[in-house]
mmCIF file of N, CA and C and ligand atoms in Angstrom:
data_model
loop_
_atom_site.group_PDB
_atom_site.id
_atom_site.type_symbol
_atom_site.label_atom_id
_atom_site.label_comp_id
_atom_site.label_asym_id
_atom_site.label_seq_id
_atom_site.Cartn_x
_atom_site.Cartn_y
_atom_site.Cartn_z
ATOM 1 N N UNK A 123 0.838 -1.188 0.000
ATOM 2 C CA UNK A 123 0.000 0.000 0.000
ATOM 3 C C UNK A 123 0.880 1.249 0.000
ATOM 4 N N UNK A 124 0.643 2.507 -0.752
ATOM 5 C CA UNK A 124 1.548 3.479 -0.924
ATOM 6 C C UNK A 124 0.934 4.672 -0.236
ATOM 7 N N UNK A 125 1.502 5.293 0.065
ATOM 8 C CA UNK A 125 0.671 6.486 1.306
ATOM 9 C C UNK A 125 0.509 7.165 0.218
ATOM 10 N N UNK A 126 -0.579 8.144 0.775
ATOM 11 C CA UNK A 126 -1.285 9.283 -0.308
ATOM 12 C C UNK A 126 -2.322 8.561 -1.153
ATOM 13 N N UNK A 127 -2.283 7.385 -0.890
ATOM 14 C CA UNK A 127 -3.265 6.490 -2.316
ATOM 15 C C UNK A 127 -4.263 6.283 -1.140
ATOM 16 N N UNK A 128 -5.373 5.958 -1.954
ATOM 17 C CA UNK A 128 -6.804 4.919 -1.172
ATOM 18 C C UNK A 128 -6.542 3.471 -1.776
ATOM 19 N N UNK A 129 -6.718 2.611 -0.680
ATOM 20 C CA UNK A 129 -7.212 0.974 -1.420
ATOM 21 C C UNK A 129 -8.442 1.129 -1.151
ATOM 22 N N UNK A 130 -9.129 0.571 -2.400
ATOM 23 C CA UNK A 130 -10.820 0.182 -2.392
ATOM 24 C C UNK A 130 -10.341 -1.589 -2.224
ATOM 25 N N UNK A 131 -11.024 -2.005 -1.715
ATOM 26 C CA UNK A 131 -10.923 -3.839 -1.665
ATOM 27 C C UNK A 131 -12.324 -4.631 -1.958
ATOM 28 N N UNK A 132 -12.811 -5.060 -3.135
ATOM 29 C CA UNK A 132 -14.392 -4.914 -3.334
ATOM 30 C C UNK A 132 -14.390 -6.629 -3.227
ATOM 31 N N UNK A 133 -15.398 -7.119 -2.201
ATOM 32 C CA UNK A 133 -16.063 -8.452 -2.487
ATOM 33 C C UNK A 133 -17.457 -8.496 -2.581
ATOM 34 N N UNK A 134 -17.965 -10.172 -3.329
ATOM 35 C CA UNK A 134 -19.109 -10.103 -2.969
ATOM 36 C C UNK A 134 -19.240 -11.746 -2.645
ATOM 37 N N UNK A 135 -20.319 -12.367 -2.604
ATOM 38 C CA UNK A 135 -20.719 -13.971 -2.660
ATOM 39 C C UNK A 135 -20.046 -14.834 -1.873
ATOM 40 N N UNK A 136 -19.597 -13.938 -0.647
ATOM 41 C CA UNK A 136 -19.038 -15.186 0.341
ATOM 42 C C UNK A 136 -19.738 -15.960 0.860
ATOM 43 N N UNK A 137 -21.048 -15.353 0.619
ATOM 44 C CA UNK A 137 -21.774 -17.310 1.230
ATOM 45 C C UNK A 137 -21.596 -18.065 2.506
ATOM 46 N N UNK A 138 -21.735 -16.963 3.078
ATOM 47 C CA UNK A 138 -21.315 -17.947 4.842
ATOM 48 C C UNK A 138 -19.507 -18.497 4.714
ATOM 49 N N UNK A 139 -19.047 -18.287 3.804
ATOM 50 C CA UNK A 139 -17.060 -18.504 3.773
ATOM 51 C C UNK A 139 -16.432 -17.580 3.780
ATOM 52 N N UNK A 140 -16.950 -16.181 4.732
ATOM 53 C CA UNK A 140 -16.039 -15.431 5.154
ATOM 54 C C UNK A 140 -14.569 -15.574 6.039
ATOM 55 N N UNK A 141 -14.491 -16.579 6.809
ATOM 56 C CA UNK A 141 -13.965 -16.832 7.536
ATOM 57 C C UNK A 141 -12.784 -17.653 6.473
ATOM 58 N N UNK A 142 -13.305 -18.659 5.693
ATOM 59 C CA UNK A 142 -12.053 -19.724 4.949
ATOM 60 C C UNK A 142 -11.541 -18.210 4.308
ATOM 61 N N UNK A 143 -12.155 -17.218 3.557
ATOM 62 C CA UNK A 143 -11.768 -16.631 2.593
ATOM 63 C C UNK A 143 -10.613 -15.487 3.142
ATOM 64 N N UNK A 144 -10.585 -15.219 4.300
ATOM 65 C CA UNK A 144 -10.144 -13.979 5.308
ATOM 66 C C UNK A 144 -8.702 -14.040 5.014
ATOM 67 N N UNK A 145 -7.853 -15.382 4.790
ATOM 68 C CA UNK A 145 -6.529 -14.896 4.928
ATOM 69 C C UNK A 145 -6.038 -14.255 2.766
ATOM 70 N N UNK A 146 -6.918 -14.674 2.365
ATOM 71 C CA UNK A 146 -6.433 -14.224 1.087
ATOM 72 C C UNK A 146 -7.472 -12.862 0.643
ATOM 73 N N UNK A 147 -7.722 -11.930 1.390
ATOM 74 C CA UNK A 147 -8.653 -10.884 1.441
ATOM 75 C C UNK A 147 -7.824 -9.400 1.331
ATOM 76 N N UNK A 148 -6.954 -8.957 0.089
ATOM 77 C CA UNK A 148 -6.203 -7.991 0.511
ATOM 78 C C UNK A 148 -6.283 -6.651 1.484
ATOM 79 N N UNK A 149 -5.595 -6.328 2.441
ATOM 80 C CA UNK A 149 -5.516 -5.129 3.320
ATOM 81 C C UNK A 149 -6.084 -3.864 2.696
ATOM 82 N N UNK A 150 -6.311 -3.085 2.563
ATOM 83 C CA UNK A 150 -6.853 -1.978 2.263
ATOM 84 C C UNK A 150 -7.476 -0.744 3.344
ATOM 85 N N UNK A 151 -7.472 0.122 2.728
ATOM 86 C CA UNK A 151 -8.525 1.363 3.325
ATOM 87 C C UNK A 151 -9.747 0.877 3.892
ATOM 88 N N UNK A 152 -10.644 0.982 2.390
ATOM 89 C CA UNK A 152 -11.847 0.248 2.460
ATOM 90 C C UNK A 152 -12.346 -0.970 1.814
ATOM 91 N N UNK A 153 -12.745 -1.505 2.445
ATOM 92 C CA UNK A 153 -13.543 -2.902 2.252
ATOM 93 C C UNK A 153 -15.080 -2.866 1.584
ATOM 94 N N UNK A 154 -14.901 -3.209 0.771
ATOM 95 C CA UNK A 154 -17.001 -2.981 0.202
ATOM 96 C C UNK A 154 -17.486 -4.221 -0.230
ATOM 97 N N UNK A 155 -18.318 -4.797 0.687
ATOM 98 C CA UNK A 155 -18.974 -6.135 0.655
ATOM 99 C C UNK A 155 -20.057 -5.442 -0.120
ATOM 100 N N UNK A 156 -20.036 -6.502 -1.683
ATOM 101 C CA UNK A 156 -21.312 -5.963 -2.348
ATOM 102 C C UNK A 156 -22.349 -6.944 -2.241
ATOM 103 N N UNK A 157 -22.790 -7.695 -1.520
ATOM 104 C CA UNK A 157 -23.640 -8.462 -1.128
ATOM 105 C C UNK A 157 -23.836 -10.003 -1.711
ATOM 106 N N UNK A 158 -24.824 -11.179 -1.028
ATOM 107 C CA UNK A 158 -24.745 -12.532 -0.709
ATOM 108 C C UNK A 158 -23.516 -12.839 0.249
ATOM 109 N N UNK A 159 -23.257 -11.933 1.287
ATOM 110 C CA UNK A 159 -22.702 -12.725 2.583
ATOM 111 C C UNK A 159 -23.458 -13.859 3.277
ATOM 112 N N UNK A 160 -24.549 -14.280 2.611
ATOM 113 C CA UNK A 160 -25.357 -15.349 3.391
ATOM 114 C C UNK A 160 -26.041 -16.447 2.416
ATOM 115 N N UNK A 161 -26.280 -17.303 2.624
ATOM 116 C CA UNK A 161 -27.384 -17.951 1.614
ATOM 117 C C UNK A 161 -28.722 -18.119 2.041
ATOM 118 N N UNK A 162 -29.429 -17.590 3.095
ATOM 119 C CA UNK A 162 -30.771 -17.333 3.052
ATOM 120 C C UNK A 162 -31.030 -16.037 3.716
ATOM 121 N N UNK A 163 -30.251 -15.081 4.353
ATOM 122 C CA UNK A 163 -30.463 -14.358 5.471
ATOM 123 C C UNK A 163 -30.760 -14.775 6.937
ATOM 124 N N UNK A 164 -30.542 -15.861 7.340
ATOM 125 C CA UNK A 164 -30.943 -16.240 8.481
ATOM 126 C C UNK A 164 -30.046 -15.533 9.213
ATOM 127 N N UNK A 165 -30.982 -15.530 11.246
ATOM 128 C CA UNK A 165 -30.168 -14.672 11.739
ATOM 129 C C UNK A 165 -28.550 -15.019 12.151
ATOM 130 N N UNK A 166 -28.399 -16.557 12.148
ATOM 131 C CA UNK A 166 -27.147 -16.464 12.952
ATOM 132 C C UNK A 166 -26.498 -16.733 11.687
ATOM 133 N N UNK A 167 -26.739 -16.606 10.237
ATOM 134 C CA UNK A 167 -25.943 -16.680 9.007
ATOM 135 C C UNK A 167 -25.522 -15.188 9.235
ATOM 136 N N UNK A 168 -26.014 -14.334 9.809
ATOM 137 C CA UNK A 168 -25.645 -12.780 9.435
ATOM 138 C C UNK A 168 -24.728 -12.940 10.940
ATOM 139 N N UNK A 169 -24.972 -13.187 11.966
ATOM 140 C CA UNK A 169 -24.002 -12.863 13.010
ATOM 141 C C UNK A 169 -22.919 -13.618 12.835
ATOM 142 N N UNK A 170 -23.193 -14.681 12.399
ATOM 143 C CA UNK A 170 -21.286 -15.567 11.387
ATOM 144 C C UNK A 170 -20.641 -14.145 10.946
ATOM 145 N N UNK A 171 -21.551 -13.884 9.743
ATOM 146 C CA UNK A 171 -20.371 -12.912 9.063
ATOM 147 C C UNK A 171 -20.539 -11.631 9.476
ATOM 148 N N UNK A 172 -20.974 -11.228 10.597
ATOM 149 C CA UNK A 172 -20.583 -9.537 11.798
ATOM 150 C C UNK A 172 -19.505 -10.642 12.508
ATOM 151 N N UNK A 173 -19.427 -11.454 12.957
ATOM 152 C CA UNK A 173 -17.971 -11.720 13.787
ATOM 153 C C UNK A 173 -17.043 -11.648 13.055
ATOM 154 N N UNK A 174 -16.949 -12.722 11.632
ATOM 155 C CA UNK A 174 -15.726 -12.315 10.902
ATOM 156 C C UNK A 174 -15.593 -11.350 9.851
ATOM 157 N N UNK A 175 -16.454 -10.222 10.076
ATOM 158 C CA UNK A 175 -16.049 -9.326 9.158
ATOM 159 C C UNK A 175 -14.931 -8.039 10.582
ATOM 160 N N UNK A 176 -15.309 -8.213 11.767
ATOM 161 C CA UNK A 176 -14.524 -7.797 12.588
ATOM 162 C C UNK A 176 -13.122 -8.701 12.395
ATOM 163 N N UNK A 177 -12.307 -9.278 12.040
ATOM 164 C CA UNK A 177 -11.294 -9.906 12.388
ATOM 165 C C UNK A 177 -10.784 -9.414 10.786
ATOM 166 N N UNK A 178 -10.783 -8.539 9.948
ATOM 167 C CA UNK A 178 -10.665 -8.014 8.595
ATOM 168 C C UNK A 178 -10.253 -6.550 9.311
ATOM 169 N N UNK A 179 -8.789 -5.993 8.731
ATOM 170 C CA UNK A 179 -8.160 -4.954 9.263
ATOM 171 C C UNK A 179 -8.524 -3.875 8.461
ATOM 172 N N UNK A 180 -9.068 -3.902 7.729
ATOM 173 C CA UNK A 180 -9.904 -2.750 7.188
ATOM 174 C C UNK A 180 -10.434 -1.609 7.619
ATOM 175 N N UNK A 181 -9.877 -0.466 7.602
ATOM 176 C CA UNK A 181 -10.229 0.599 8.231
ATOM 177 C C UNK A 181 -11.691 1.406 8.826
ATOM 178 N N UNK A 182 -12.556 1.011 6.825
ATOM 179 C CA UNK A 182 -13.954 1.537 6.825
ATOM 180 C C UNK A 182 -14.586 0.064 6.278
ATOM 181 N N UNK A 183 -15.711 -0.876 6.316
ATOM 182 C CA UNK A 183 -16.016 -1.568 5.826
ATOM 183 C C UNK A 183 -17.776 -1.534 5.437
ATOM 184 N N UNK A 184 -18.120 -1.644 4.521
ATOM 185 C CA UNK A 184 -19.094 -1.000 3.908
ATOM 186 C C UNK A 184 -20.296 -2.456 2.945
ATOM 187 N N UNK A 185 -21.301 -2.687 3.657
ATOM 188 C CA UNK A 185 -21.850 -3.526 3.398
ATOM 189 C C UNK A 185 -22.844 -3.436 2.605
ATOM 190 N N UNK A 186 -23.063 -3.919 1.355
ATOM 191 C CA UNK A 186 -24.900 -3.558 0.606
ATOM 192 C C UNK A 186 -25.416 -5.401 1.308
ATOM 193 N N UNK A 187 -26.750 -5.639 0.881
ATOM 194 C CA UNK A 187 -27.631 -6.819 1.048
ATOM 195 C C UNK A 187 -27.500 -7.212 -0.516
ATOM 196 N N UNK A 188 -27.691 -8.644 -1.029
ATOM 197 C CA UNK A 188 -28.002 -9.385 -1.783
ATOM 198 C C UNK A 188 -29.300 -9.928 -1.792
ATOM 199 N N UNK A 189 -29.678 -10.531 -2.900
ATOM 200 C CA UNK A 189 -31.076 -11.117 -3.353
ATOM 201 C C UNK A 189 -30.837 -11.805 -2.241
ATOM 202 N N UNK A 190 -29.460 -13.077 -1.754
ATOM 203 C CA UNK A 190 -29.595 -14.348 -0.832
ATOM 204 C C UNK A 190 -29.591 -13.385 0.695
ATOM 205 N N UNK A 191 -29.680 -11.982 0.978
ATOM 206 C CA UNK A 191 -30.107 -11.638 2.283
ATOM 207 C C UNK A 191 -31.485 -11.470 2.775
ATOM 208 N N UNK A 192 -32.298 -12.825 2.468
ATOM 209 C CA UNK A 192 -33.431 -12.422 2.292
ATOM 210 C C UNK A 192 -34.264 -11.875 3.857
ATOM 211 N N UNK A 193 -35.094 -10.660 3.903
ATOM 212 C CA UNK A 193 -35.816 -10.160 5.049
ATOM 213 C C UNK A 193 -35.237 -8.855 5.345
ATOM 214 N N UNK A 194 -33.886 -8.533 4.515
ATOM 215 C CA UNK A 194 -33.432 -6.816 4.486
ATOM 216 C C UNK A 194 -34.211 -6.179 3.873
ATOM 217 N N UNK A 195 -34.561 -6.019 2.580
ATOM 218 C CA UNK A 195 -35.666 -5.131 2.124
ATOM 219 C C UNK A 195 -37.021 -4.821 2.778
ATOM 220 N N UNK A 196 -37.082 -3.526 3.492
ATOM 221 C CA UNK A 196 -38.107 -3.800 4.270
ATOM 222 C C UNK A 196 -39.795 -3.577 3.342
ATOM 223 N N UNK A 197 -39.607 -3.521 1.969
ATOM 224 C CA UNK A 197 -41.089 -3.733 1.573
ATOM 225 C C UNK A 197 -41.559 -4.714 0.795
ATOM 226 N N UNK A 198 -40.302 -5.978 1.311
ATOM 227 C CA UNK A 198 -39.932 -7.200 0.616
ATOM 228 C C UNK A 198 -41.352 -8.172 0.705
ATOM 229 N N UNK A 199 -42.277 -8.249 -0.117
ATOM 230 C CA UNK A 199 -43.697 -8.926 -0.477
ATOM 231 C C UNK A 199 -43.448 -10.582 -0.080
ATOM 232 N N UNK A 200 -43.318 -11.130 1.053
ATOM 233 C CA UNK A 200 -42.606 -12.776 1.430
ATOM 234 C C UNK A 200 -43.344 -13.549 0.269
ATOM 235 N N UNK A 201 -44.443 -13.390 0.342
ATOM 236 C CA UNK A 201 -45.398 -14.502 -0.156
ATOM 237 C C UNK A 201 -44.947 -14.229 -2.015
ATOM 238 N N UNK A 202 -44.041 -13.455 -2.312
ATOM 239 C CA UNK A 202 -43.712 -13.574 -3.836
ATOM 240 C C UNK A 202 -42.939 -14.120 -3.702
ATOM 241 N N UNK A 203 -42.473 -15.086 -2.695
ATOM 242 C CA UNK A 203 -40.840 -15.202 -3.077
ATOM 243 C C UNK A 203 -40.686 -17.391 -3.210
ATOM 244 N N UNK A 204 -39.955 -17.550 -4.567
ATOM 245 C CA UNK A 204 -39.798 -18.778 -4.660
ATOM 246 C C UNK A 204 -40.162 -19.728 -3.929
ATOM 247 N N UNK A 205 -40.273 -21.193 -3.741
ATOM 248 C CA UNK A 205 -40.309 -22.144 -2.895
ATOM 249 C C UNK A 205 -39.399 -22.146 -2.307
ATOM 250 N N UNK A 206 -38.262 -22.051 -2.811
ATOM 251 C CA UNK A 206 -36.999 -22.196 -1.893
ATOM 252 C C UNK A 206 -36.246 -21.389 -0.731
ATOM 253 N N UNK A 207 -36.969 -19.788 -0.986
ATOM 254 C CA UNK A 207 -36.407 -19.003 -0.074
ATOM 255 C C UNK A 207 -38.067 -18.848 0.888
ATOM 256 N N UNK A 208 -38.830 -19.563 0.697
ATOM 257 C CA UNK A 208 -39.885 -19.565 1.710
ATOM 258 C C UNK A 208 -39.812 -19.454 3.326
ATOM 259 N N UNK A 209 -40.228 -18.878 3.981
ATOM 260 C CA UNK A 209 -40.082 -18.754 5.228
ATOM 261 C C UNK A 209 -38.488 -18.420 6.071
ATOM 262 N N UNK A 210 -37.462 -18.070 5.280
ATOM 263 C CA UNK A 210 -36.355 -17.821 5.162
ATOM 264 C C UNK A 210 -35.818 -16.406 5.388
ATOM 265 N N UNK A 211 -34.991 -16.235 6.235
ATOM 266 C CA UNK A 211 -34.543 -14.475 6.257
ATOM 267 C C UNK A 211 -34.858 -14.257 7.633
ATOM 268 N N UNK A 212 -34.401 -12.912 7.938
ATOM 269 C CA UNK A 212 -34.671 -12.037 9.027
ATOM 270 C C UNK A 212 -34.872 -10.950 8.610
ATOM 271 N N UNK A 213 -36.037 -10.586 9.013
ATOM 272 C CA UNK A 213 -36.745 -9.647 8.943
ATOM 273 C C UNK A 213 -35.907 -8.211 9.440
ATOM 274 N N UNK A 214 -35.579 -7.511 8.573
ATOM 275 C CA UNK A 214 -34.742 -5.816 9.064
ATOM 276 C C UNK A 214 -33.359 -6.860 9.702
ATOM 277 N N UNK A 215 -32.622 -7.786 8.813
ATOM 278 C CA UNK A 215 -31.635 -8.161 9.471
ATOM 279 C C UNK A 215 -30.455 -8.002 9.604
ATOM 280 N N UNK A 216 -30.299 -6.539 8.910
ATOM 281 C CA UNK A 216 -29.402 -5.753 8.697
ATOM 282 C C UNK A 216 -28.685 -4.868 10.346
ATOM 283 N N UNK A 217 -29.943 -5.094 10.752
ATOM 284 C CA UNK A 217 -29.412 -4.522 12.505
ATOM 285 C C UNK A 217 -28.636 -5.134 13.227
ATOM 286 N N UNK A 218 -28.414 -6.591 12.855
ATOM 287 C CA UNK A 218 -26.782 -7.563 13.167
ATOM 288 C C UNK A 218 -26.017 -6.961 12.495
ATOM 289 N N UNK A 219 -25.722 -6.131 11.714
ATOM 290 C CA UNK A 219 -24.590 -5.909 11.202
ATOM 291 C C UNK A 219 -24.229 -4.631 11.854
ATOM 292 N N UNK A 220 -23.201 -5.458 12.817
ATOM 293 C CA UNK A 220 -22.812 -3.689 13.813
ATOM 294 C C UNK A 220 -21.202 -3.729 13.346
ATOM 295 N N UNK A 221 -20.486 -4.447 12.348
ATOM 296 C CA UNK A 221 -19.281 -3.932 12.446
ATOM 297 C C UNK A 221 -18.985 -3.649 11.035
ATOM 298 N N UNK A 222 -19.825 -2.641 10.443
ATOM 299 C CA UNK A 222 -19.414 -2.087 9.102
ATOM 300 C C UNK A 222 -21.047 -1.040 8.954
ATOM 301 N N UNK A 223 -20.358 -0.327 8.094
ATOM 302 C CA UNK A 223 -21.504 0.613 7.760
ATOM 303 C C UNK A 223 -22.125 0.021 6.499
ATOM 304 N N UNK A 224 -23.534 0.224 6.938
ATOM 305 C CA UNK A 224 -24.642 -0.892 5.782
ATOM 306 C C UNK A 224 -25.270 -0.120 5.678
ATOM 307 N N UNK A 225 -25.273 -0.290 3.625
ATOM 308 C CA UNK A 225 -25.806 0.810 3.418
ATOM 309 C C UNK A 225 -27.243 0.144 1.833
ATOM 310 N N UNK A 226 -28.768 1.377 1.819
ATOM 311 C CA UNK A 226 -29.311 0.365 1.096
ATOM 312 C C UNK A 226 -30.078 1.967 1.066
ATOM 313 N N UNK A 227 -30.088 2.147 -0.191
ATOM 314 C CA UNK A 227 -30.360 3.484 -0.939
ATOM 315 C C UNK A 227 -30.266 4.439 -0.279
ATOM 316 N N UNK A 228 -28.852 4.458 0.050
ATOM 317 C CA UNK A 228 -28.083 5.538 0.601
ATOM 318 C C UNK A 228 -26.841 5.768 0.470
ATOM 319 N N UNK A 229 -25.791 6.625 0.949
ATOM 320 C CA UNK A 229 -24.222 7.175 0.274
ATOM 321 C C UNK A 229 -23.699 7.280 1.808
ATOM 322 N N UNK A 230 -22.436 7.149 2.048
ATOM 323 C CA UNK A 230 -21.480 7.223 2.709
ATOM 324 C C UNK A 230 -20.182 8.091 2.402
ATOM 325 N N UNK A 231 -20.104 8.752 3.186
ATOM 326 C CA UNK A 231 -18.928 9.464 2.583
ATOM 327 C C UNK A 231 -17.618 8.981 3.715
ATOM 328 N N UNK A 232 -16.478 8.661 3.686
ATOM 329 C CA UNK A 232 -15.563 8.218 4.625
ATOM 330 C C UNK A 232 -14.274 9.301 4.259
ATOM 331 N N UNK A 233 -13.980 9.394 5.386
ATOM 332 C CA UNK A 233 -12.136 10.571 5.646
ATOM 333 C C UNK A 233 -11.463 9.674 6.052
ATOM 334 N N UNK A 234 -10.394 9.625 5.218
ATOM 335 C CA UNK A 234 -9.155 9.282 5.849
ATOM 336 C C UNK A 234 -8.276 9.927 5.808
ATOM 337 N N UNK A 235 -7.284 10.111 7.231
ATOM 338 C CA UNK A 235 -6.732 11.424 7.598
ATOM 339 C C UNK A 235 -4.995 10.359 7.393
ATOM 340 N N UNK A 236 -4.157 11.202 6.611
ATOM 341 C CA UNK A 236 -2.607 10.610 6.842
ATOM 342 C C UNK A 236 -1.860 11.626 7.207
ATOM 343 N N UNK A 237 -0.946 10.568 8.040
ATOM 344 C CA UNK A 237 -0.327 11.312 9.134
ATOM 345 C C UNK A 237 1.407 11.365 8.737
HETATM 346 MN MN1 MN B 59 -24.568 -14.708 -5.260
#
């Protein structure tokens, strides 16, 4: 990493393998999970990946939801949704995610100050 620069570090589709994936995850500024950290949204599929997205040295880390987070969209119609993701998700389950800023039609702006 070269001072004066930003690293952006962009993933998406870890699928509950945040943890196998962590040691080959390059260092950076910021981290931007573009979503399917889960394969149904369930709740303790989302608190898996809030524990190991804390153990990622990433300064700012910045989360959207995927189709597989199902129960984040809060005007998400259940009864349209496939056989397979039936009864599946957490409802607003985006409020487990306390160790990154999650964001869902909205902007973030982040400072980073070098010293
Ligand atoms: Mn996917």
């Amino acid at each position: 990493m070269k001072p004066n620069f930003v690293r952006f570090v962009c993933i998406s589709d870890t699928h509950e393998r945040l943890n196998e994936l962590c040691p080959r995850i390059p260092d950076g500024d910021v981290l931007i999970h573009c979503g399917d950290f889960t394969n149904d949204g369930e709740k303790w599929q989302i608190l898996k990946f809030n524990k190991e997205l804390q153990t990622l040295p990433h300064k700012y880390k910045i989360v959207i939801a995927g189709n597989h987070e199902s129960g984040f969209e809060g005007n998400e119609i259940w009864t349209l949704r496939n056989l397979k993701r039936n009864g599946k998700g957490t409802d607003k389950g985006y409020k487990f995610l306390t160790n990154c800023i999650y964001l869902y039609d909205t902007s973030v702006t982040v400072i980073l100050l070098s010293y």
